[in-house]
Tab-separated table of C-alpha atoms in Angstrom:
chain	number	residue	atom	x	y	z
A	1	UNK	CA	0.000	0.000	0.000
A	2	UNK	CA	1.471	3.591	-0.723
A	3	UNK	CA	2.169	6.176	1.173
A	4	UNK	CA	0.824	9.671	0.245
A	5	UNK	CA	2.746	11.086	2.672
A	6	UNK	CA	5.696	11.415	1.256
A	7	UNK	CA	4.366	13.113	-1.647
A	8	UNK	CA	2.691	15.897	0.322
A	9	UNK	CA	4.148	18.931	-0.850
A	10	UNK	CA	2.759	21.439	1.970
A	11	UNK	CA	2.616	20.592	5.140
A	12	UNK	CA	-0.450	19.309	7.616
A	13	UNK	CA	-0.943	22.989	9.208
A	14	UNK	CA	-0.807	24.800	5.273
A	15	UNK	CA	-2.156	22.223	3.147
A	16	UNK	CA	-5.514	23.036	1.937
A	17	UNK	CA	-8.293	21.052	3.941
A	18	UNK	CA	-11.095	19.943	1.437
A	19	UNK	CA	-13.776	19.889	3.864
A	20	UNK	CA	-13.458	23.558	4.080
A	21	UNK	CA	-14.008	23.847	0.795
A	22	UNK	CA	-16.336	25.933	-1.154
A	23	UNK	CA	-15.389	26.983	-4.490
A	24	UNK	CA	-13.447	24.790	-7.049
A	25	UNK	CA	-12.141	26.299	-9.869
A	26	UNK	CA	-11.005	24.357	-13.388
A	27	UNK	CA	-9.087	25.646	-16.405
A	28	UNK	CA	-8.129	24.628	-20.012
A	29	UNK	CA	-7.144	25.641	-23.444
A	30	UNK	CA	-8.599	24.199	-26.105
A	31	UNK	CA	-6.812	25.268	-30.123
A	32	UNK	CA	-8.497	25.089	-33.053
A	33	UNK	CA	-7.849	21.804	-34.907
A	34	UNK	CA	-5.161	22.471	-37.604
A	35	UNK	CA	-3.831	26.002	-35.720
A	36	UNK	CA	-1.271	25.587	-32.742
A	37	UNK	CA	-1.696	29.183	-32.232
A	38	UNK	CA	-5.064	30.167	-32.049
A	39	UNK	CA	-7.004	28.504	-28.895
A	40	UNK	CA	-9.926	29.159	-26.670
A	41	UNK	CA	-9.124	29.821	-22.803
A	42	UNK	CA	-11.654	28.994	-19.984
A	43	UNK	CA	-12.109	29.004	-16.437
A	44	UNK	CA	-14.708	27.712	-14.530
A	45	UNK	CA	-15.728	27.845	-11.078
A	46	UNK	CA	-18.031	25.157	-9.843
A	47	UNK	CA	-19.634	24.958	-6.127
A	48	UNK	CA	-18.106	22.483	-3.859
A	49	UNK	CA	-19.780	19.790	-2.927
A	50	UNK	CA	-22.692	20.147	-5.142
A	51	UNK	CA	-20.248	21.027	-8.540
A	52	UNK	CA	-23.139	23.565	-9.969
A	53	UNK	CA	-21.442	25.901	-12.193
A	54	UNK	CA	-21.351	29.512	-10.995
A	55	UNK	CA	-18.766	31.453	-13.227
A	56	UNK	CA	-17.664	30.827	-16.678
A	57	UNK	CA	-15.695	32.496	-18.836
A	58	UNK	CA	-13.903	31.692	-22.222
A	59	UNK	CA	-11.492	33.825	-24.138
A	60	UNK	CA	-9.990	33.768	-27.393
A	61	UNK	CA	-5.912	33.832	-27.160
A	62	UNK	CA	-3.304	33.973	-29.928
A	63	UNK	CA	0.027	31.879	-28.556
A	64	UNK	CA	2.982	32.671	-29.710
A	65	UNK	CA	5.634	30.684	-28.329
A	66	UNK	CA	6.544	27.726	-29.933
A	67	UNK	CA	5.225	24.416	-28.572
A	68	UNK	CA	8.594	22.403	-26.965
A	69	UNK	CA	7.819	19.548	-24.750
A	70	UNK	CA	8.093	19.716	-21.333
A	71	UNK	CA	7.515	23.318	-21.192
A	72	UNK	CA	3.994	24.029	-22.012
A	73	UNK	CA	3.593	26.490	-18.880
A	74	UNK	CA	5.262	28.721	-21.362
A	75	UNK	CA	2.748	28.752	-23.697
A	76	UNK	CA	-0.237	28.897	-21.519
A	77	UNK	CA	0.254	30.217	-17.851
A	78	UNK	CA	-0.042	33.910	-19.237
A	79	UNK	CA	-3.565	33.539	-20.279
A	80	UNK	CA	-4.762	31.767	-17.793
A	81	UNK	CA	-3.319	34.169	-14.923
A	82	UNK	CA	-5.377	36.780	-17.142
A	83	UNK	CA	-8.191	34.836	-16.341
A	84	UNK	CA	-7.804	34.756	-12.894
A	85	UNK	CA	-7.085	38.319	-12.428
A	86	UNK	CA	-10.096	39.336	-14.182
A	87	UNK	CA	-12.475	37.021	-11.941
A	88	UNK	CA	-10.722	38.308	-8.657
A	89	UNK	CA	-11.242	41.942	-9.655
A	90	UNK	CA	-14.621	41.001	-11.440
A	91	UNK	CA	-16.253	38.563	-9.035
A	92	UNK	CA	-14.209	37.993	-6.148
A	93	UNK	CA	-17.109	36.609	-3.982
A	94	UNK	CA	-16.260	33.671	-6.788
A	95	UNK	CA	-12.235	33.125	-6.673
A	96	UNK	CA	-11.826	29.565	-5.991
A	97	UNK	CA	-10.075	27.969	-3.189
A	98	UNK	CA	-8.432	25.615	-5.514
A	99	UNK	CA	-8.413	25.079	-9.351
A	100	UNK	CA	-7.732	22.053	-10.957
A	101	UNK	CA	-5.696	22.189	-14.280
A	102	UNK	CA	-5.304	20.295	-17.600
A	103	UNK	CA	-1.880	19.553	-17.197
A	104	UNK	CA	0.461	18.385	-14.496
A	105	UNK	CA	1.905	19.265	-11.246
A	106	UNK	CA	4.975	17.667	-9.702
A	107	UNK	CA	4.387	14.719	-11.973
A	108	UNK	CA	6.720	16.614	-14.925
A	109	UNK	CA	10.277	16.404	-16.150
A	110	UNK	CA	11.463	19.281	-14.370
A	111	UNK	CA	8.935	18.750	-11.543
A	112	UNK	CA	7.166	22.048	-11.915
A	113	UNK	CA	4.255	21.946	-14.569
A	114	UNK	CA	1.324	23.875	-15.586
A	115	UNK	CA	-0.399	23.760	-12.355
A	116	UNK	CA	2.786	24.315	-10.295
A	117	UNK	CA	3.287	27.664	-12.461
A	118	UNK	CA	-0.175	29.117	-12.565
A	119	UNK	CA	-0.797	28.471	-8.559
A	120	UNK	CA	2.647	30.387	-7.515
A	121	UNK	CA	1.445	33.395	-9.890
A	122	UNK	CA	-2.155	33.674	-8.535
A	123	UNK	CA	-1.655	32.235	-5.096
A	124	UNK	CA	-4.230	29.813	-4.969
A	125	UNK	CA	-3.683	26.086	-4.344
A	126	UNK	CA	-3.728	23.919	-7.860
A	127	UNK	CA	-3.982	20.309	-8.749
A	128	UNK	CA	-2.961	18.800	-11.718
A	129	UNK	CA	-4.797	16.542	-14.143
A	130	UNK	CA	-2.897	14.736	-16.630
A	131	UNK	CA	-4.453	12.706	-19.261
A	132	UNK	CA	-1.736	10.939	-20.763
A	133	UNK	CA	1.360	9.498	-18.521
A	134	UNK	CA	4.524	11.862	-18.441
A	135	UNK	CA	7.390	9.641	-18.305
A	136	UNK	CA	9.594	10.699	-15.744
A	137	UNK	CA	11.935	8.930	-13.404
A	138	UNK	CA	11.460	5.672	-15.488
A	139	UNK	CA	7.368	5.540	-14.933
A	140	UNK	CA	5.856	4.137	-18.747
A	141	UNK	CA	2.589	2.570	-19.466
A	142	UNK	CA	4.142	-0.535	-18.892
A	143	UNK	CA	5.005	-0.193	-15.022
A	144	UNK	CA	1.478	1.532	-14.323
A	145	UNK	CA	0.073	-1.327	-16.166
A	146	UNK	CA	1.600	-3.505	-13.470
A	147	UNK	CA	1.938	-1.324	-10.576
A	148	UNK	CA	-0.393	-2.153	-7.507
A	149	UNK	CA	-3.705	-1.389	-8.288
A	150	UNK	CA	-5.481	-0.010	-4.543
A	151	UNK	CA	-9.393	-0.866	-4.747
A	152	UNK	CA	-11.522	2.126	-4.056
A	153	UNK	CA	-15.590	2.754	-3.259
A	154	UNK	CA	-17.620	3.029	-6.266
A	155	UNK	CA	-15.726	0.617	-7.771
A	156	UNK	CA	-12.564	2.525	-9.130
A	157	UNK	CA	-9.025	1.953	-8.481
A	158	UNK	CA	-6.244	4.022	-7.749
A	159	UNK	CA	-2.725	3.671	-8.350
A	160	UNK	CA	0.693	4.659	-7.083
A	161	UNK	CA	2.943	6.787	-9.977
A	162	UNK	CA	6.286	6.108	-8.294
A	163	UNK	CA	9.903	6.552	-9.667
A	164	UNK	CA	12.345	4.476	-9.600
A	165	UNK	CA	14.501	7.122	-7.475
A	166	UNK	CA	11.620	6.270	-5.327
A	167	UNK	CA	9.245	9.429	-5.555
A	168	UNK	CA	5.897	9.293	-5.592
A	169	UNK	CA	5.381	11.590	-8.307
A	170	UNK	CA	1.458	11.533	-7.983
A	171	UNK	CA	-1.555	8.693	-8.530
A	172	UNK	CA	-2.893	7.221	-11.296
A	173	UNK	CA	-7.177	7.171	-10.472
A	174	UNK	CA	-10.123	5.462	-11.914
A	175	UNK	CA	-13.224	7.559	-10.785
A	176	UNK	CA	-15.366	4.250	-11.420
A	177	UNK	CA	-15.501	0.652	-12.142
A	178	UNK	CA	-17.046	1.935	-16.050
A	179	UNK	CA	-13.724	3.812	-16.235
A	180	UNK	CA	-10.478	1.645	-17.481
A	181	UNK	CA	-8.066	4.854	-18.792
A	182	UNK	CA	-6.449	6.217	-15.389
A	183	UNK	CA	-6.006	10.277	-15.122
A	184	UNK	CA	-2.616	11.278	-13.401
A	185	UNK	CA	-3.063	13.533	-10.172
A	186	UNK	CA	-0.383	15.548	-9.157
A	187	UNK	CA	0.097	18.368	-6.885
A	188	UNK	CA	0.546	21.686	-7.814
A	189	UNK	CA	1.420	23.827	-5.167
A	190	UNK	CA	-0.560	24.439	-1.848
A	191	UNK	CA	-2.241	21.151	-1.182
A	192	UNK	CA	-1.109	17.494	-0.404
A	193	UNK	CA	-1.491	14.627	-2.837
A	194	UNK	CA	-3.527	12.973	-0.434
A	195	UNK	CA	-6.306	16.368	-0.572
A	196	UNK	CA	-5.870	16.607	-4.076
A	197	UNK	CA	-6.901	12.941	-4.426
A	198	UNK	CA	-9.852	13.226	-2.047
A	199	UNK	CA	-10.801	15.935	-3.861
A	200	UNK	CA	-10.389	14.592	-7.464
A	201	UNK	CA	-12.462	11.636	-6.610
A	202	UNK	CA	-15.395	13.768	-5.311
A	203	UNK	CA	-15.161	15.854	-8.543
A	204	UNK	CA	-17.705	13.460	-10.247
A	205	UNK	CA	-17.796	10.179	-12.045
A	206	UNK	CA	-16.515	10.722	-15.348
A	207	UNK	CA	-13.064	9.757	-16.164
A	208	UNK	CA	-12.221	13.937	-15.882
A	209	UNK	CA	-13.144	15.648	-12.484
A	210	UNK	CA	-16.092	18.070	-13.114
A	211	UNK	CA	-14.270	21.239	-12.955
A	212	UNK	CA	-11.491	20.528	-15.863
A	213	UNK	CA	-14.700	18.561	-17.580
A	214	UNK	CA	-16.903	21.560	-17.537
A	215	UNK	CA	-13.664	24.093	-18.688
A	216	UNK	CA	-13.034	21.391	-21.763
A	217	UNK	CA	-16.807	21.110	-22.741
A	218	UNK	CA	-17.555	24.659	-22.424
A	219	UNK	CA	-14.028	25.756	-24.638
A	220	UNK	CA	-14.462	23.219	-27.612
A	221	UNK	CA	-18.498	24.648	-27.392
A	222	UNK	CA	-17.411	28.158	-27.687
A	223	UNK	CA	-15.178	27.578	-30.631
A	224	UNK	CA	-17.782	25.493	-32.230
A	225	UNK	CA	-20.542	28.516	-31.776
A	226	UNK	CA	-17.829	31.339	-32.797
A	227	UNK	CA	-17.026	29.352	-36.396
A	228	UNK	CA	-13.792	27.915	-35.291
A	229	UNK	CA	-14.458	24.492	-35.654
């Protein structure tokens, strides 16, 4: 059995405690298919526990840096720190406690990803959710695929996403016993992995927690209704 402990990356008295929760916040960017510079930004903020969407907001941005693996923050953080700062100056009865982001955490190459960026620039607490597996410290589809699988409630699994330097770089989860393709939950910055899995798993039951869910759907919809897709 692991231990999330030794992942946390703040502490018991400043990690963020999820049953104080009230606001959850998710991001993404979703480009137009064929253009690697034009995209649609949104940010959503959804009640917590009941995940009813109270704020969202999508945004048309032009990237210009180059796409180079590894170091998407580059191309991305910017606009969604605009984001931010236009909600907290907006709406800031609405500024989430914690925002989940398409893209990782700690689980990254240089240990810092999107989510580890955008939470030191806004100062909120992040948690990243990966899609496909990062390989880092020897972790491939081939390990996870034999790695210990940890049965959960509701009939999901979760599973340890440790190095072979020995970090736990995050955990692989399975919100269900309908889902079989794991996301990749890592910390961001100002909450341990063991909050950001709680939280994760109460996010919903689709294979995406409900705030990153609701930013994807709503994006792709916005380009579809502006004549971008």
């Amino acid at each position: 059995m692991c231990d999330l402990a030794d992942a946390d990356v703040a502490t018991e008295e400043t990690a963020l405690k999820v049953e104080a929760l009230t606001l959850i916040g998710g991001v993404d960017i979703s480009f137009i298919k064929g253009n690697d510079t034009l995209a649609c930004a949104c940010l959503v903020v959804l009640s917590y526990p009941s995940l009813q969407t109270v704020y969202a907001e999508c945004t048309m941005v032009h990237i210009s840096e180059p796409y180079i693996a590894g170091f998407l923050a580059f191309r991305e953080v910017s606009h969604l720190v605009d984001m931010v700062n236009v909600l907290k100056t907006t709406r800031p009865d609405l500024v989430p406690q914690v925002i989940m982001v398409d893209g990782n955490g700690l689980l990254h190459h240089q240990g810092f990803g999107l989510a580890s960026h955008l939470s030191v620039l806004i100062s909120i607490p992040t948690v990243g959710v990966g899609k496909t597996l990062l390989m880092v410290d020897g972790l491939s589809k081939d390990v996870i695929t034999l790695a210990e699988r940890i049965p959960l409630g509701g009939g999901g699994e979760m599973l340890e996403l440790r190095g072979n330097s020995g970090t736990l770089w995050g955990m692989g989860v399975c919100m269900n016993a309908k889902v079989t393709s794991p996301i990749y939950v890592s910390v961001g910055s100002g909450i341990s992995l063991l909050s950001a899995v709680a939280l994760v798993r109460r996010c919903g039951q689709f294979r995406v927690p409900e705030p990153v869910r609701q930013a994807d759907l709503r994006s792709r919809h916005y380009l579809r209704m502006n004549g971008y897709a």
